[in-house]
PDB file of C-alpha atoms and ligand atoms in Angstrom:
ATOM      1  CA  UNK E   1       0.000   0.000   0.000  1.00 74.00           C
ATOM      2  CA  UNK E   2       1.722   3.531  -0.873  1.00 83.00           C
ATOM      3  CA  UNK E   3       2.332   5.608   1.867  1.00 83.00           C
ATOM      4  CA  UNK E   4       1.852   9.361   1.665  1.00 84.00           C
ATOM      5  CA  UNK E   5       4.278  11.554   2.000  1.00 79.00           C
ATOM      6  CA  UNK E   6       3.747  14.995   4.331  1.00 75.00           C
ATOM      7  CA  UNK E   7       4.973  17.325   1.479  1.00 74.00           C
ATOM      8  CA  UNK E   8       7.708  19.984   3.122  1.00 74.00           C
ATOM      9  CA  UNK E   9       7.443  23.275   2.875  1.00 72.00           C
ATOM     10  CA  UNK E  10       3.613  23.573   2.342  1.00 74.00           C
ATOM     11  CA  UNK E  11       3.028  25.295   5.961  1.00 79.00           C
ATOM     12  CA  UNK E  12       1.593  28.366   6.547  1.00 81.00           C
ATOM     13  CA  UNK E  13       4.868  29.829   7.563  1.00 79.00           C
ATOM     14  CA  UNK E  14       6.820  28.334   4.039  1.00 79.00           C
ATOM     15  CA  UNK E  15       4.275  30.071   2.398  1.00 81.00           C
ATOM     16  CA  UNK E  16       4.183  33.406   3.651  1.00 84.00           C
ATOM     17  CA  UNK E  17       8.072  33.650   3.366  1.00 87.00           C
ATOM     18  CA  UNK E  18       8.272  36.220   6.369  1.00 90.00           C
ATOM     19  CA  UNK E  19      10.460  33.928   8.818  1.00 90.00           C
ATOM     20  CA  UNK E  20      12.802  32.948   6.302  1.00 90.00           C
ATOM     21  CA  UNK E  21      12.973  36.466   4.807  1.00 94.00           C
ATOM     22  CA  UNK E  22      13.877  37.484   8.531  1.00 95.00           C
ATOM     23  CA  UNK E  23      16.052  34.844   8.913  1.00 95.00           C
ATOM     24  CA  UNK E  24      18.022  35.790   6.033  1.00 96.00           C
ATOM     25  CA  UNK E  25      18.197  39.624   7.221  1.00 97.00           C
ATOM     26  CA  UNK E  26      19.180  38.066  10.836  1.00 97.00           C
ATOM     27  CA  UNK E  27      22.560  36.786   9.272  1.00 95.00           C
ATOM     28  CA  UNK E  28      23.244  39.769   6.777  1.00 94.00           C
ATOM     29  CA  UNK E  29      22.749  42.663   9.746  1.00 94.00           C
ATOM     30  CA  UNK E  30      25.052  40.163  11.816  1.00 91.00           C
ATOM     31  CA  UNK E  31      27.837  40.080   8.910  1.00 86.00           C
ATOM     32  CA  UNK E  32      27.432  43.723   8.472  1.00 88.00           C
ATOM     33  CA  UNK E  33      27.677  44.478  11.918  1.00 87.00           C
ATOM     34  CA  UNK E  34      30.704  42.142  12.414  1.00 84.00           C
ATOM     35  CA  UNK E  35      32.563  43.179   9.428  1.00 81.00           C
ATOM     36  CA  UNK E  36      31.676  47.009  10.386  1.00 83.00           C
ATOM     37  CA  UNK E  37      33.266  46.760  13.898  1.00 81.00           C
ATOM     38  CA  UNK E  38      36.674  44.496  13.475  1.00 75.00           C
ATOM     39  CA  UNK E  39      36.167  42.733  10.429  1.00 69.00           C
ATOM     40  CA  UNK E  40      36.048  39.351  11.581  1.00 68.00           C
ATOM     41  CA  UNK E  41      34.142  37.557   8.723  1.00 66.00           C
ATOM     42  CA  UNK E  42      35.038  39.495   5.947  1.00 70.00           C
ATOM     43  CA  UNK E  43      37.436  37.758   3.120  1.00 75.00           C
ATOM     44  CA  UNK E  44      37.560  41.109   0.927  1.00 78.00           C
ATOM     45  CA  UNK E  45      41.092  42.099  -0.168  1.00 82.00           C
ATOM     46  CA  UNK E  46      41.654  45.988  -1.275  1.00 83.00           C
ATOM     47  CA  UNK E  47      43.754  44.701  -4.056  1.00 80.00           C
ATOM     48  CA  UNK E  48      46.276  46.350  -5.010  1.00 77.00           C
ATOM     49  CA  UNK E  49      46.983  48.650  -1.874  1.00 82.00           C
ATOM     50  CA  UNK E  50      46.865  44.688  -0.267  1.00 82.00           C
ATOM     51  CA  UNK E  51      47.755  41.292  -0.990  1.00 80.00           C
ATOM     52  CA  UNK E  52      47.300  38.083  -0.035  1.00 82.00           C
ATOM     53  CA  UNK E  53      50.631  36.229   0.280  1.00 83.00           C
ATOM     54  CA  UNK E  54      51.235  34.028  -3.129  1.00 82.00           C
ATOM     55  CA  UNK E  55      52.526  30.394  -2.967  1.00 83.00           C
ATOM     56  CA  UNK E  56      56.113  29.718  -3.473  1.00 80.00           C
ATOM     57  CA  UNK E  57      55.245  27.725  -6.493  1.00 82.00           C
ATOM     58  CA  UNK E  58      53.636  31.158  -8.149  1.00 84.00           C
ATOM     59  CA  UNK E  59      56.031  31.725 -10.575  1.00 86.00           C
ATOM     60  CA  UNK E  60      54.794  34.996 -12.306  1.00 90.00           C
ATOM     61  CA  UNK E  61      54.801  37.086 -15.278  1.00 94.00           C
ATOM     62  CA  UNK E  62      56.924  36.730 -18.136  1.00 95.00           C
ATOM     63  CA  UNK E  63      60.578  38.069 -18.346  1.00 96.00           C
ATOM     64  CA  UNK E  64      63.120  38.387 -21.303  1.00 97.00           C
ATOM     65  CA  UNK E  65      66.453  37.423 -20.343  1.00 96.00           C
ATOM     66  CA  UNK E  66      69.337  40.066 -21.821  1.00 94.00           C
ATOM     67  CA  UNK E  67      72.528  38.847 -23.204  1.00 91.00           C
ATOM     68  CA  UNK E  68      75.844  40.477 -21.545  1.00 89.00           C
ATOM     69  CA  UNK E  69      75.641  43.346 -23.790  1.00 88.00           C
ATOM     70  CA  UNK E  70      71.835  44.259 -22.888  1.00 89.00           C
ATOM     71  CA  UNK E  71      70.159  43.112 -26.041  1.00 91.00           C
ATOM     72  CA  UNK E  72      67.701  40.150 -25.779  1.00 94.00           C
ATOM     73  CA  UNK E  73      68.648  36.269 -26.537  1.00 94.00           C
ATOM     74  CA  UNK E  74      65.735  36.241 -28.251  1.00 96.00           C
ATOM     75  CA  UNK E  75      66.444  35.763 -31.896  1.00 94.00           C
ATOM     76  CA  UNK E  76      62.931  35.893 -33.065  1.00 95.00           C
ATOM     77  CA  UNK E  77      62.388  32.708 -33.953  1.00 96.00           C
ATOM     78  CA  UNK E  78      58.943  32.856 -33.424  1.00 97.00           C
ATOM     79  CA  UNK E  79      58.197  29.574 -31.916  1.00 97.00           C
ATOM     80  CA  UNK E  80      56.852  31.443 -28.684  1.00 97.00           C
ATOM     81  CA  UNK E  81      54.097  32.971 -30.349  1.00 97.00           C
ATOM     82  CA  UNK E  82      53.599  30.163 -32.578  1.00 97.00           C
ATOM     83  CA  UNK E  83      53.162  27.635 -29.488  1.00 97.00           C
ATOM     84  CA  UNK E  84      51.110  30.604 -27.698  1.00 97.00           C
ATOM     85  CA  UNK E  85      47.435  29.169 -27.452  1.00 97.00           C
ATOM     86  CA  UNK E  86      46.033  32.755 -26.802  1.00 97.00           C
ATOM     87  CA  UNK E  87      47.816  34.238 -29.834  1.00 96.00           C
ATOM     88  CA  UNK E  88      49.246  37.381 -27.161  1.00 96.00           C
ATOM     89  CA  UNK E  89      52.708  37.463 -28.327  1.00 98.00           C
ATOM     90  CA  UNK E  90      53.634  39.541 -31.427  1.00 97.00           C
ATOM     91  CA  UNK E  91      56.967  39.524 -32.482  1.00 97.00           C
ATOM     92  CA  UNK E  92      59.016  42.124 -35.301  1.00 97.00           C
ATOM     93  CA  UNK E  93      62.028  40.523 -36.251  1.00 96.00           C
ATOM     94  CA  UNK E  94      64.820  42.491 -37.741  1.00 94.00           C
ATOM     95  CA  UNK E  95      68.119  41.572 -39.178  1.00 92.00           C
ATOM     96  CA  UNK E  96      71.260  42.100 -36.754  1.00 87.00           C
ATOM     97  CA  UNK E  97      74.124  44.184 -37.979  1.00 86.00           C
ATOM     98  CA  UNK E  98      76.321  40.554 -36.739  1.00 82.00           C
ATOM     99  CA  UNK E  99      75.942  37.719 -38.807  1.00 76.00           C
ATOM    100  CA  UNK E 100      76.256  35.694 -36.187  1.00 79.00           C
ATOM    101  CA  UNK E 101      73.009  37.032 -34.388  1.00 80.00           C
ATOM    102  CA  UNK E 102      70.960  37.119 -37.506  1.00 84.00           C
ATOM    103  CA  UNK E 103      67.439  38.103 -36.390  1.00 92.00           C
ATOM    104  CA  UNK E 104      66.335  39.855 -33.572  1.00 94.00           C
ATOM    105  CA  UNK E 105      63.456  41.088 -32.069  1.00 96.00           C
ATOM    106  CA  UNK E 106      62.575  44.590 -33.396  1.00 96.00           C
ATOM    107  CA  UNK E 107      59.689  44.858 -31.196  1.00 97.00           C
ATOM    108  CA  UNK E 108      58.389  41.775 -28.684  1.00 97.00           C
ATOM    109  CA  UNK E 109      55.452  42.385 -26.904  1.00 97.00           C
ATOM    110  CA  UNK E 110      53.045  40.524 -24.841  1.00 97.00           C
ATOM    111  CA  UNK E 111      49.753  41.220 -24.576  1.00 96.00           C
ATOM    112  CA  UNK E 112      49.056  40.401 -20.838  1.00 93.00           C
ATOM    113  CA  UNK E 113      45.194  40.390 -20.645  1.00 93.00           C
ATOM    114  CA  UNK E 114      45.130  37.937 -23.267  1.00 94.00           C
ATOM    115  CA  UNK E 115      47.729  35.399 -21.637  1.00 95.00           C
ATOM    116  CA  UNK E 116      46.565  32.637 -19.584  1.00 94.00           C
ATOM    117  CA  UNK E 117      49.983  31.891 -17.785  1.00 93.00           C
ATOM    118  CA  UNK E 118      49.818  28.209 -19.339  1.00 95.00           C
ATOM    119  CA  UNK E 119      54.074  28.410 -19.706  1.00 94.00           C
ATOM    120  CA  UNK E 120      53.727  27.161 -23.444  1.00 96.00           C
ATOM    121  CA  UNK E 121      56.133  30.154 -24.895  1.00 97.00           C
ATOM    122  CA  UNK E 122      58.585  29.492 -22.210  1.00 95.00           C
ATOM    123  CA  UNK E 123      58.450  25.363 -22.954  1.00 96.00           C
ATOM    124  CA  UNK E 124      58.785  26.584 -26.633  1.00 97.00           C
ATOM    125  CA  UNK E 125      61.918  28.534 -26.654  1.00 97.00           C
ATOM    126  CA  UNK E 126      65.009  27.072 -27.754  1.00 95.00           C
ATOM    127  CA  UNK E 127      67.219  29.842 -26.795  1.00 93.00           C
ATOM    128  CA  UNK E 128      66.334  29.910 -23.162  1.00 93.00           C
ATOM    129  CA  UNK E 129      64.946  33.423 -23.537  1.00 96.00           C
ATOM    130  CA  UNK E 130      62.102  34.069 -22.236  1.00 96.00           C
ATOM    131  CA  UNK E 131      60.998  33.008 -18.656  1.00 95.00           C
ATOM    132  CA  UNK E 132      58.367  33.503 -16.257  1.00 94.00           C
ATOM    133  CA  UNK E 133      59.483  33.714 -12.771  1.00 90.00           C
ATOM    134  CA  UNK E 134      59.272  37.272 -11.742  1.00 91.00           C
ATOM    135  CA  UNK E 135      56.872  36.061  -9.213  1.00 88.00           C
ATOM    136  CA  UNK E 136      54.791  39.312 -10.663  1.00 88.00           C
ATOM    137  CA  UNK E 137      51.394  39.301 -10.537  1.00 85.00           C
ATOM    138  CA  UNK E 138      49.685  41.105 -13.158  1.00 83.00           C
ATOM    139  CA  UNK E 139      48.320  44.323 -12.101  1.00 81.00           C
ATOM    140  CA  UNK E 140      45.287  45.905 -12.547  1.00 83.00           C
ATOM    141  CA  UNK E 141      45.358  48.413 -15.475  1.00 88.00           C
ATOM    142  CA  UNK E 142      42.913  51.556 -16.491  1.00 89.00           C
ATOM    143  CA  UNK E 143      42.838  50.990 -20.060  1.00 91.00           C
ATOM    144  CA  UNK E 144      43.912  48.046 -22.176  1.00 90.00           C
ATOM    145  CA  UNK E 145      46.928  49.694 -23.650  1.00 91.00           C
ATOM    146  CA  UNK E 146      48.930  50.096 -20.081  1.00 90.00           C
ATOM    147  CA  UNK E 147      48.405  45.702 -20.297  1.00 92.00           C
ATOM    148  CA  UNK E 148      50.532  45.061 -23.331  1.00 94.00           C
ATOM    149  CA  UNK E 149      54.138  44.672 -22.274  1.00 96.00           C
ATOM    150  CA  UNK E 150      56.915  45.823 -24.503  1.00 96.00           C
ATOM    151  CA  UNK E 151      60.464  44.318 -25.048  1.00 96.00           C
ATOM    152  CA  UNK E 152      62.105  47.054 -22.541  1.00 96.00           C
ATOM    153  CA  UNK E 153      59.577  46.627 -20.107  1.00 96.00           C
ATOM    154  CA  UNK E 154      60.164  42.580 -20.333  1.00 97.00           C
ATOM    155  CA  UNK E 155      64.479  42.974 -20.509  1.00 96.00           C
ATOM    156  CA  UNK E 156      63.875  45.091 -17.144  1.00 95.00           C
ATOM    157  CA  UNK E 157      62.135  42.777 -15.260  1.00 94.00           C
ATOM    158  CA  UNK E 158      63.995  40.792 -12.412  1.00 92.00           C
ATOM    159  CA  UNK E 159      63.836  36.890 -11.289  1.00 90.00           C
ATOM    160  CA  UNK E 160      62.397  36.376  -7.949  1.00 83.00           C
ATOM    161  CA  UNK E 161      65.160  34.829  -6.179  1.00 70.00           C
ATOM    162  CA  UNK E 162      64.110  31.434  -5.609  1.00 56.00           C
ATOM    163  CA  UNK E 163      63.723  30.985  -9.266  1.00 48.00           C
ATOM    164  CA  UNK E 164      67.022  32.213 -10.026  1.00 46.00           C
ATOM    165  CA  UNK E 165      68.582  29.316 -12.337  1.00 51.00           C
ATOM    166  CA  UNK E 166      72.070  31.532 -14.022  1.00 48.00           C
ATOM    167  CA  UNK E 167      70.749  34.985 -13.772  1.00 45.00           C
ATOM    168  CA  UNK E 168      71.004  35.460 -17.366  1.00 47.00           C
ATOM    169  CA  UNK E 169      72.888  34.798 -20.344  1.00 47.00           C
ATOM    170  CA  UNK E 170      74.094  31.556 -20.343  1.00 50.00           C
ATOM    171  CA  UNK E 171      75.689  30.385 -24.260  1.00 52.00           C
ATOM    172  CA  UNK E 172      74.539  31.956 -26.964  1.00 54.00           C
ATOM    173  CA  UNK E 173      71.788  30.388 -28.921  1.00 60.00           C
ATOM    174  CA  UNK E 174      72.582  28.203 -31.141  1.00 54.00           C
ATOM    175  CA  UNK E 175      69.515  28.321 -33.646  1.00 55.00           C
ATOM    176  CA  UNK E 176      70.079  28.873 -37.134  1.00 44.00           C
ATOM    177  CA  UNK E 177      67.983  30.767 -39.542  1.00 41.00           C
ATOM    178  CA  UNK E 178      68.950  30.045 -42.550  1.00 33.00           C
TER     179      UNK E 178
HETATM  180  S1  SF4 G   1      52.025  31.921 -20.912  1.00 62.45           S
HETATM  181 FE1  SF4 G   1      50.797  30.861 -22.494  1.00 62.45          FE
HETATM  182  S2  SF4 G   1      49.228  32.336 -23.074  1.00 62.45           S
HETATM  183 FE2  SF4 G   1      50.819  33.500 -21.987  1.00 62.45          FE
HETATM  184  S3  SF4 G   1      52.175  34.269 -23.585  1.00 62.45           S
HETATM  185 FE3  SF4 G   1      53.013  32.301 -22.898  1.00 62.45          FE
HETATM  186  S4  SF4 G   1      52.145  30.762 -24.285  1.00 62.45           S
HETATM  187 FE4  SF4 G   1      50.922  32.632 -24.498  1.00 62.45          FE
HETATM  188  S1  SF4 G   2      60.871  31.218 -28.824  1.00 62.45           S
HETATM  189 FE1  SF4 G   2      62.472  32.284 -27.670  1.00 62.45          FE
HETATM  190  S2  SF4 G   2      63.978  32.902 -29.205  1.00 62.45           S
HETATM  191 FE2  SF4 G   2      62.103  32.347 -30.305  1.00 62.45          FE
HETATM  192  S3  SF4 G   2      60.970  34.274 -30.551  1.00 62.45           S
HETATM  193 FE3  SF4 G   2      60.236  33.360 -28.668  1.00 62.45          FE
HETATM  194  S4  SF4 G   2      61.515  34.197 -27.013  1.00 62.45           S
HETATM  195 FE4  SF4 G   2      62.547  34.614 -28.960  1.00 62.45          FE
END
């Protein structure tokens, strides 16, 4: 024989909504009133002015490493933007004044809204150029242009030290272009 089933929430008080509408206002005015006074519930960061601390395995936002002289080791090959799955790195390659260099980037810029940090460029590169552990996090910009980083900006940014590997130059590339 099939037993019947009190339905829930069919009560005079379910249906009126006032005690759960209450209830709900109960815990917002107690948040509020918490958060207002000492801020004991609230999870809210004022990023940038603060940050939470990153883990040690964050490893940041991309770098260009300089040769001895100050120019890139980049030698715009173009497999970095080629490997890039969000198409953000643009590339102008020019021909060096020594042979031996052959192409270089004329301009090398990364357009950071667009990355998704996936490490692809940097798994890419066969000269050992391009890196990301500046432990940087990108920052919040006004407008669009301020996001897309330019070859100076990239040479000038630093390792963070626990990601140091040979601070920079290490042999000369050895790709050919011809
Ligand atoms: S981290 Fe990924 S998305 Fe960002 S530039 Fe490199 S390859 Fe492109
Ligand atoms: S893969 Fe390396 S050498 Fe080639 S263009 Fe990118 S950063 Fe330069």
């Amino acid at each position: 024989m099939a037993k019947v089933m009190r339905r829930l929430g069919d009560g005079f008080s379910e249906r009126v909504y006032l005690p759960a509408i209450f209830e709900g206002l109960k815990i917002t005015t107690r948040h509020f009133v918490n958060n207002l006074f000492g801020r004991k519930e609230t999870v809210t960061v004022s990023y940038p002015e603060e940050t939470i601390p990153y883990s040690p395995r964050w490893r940041g936002m991309h770098r260009l490493l300089p040769r001895e002289d100050g120019e890139p080791r980049c030698v715009a090959c173009f497999m970095c933007s080629t490997a890039c799955p969000a198409n953000c790195i643009h590339i102008v390659a020019g021909e060096h004044d020594d042979k031996g260099r052959e192409k270089f980037p004329v301009r090398f810029e990364i357009d950071e809204l667009r990355c998704i940090y996936c490490g692809m460029c940097e798994e890419a590169c066969p000269c050992d150029a391009i890196r990301m552990d500046t432990g940087m996090h990108a920052a919040p910009v006004y407008d669009r242009d301020r996001a897309w980083v330019r070859k100076e900006q990239l040479l000038a940014r630093k390792p963070r030290e626990y990601a140091v590997r040979d601070t920079a130059e290490g042999p000369p590339c050895a790709v050919s272009h011809r």
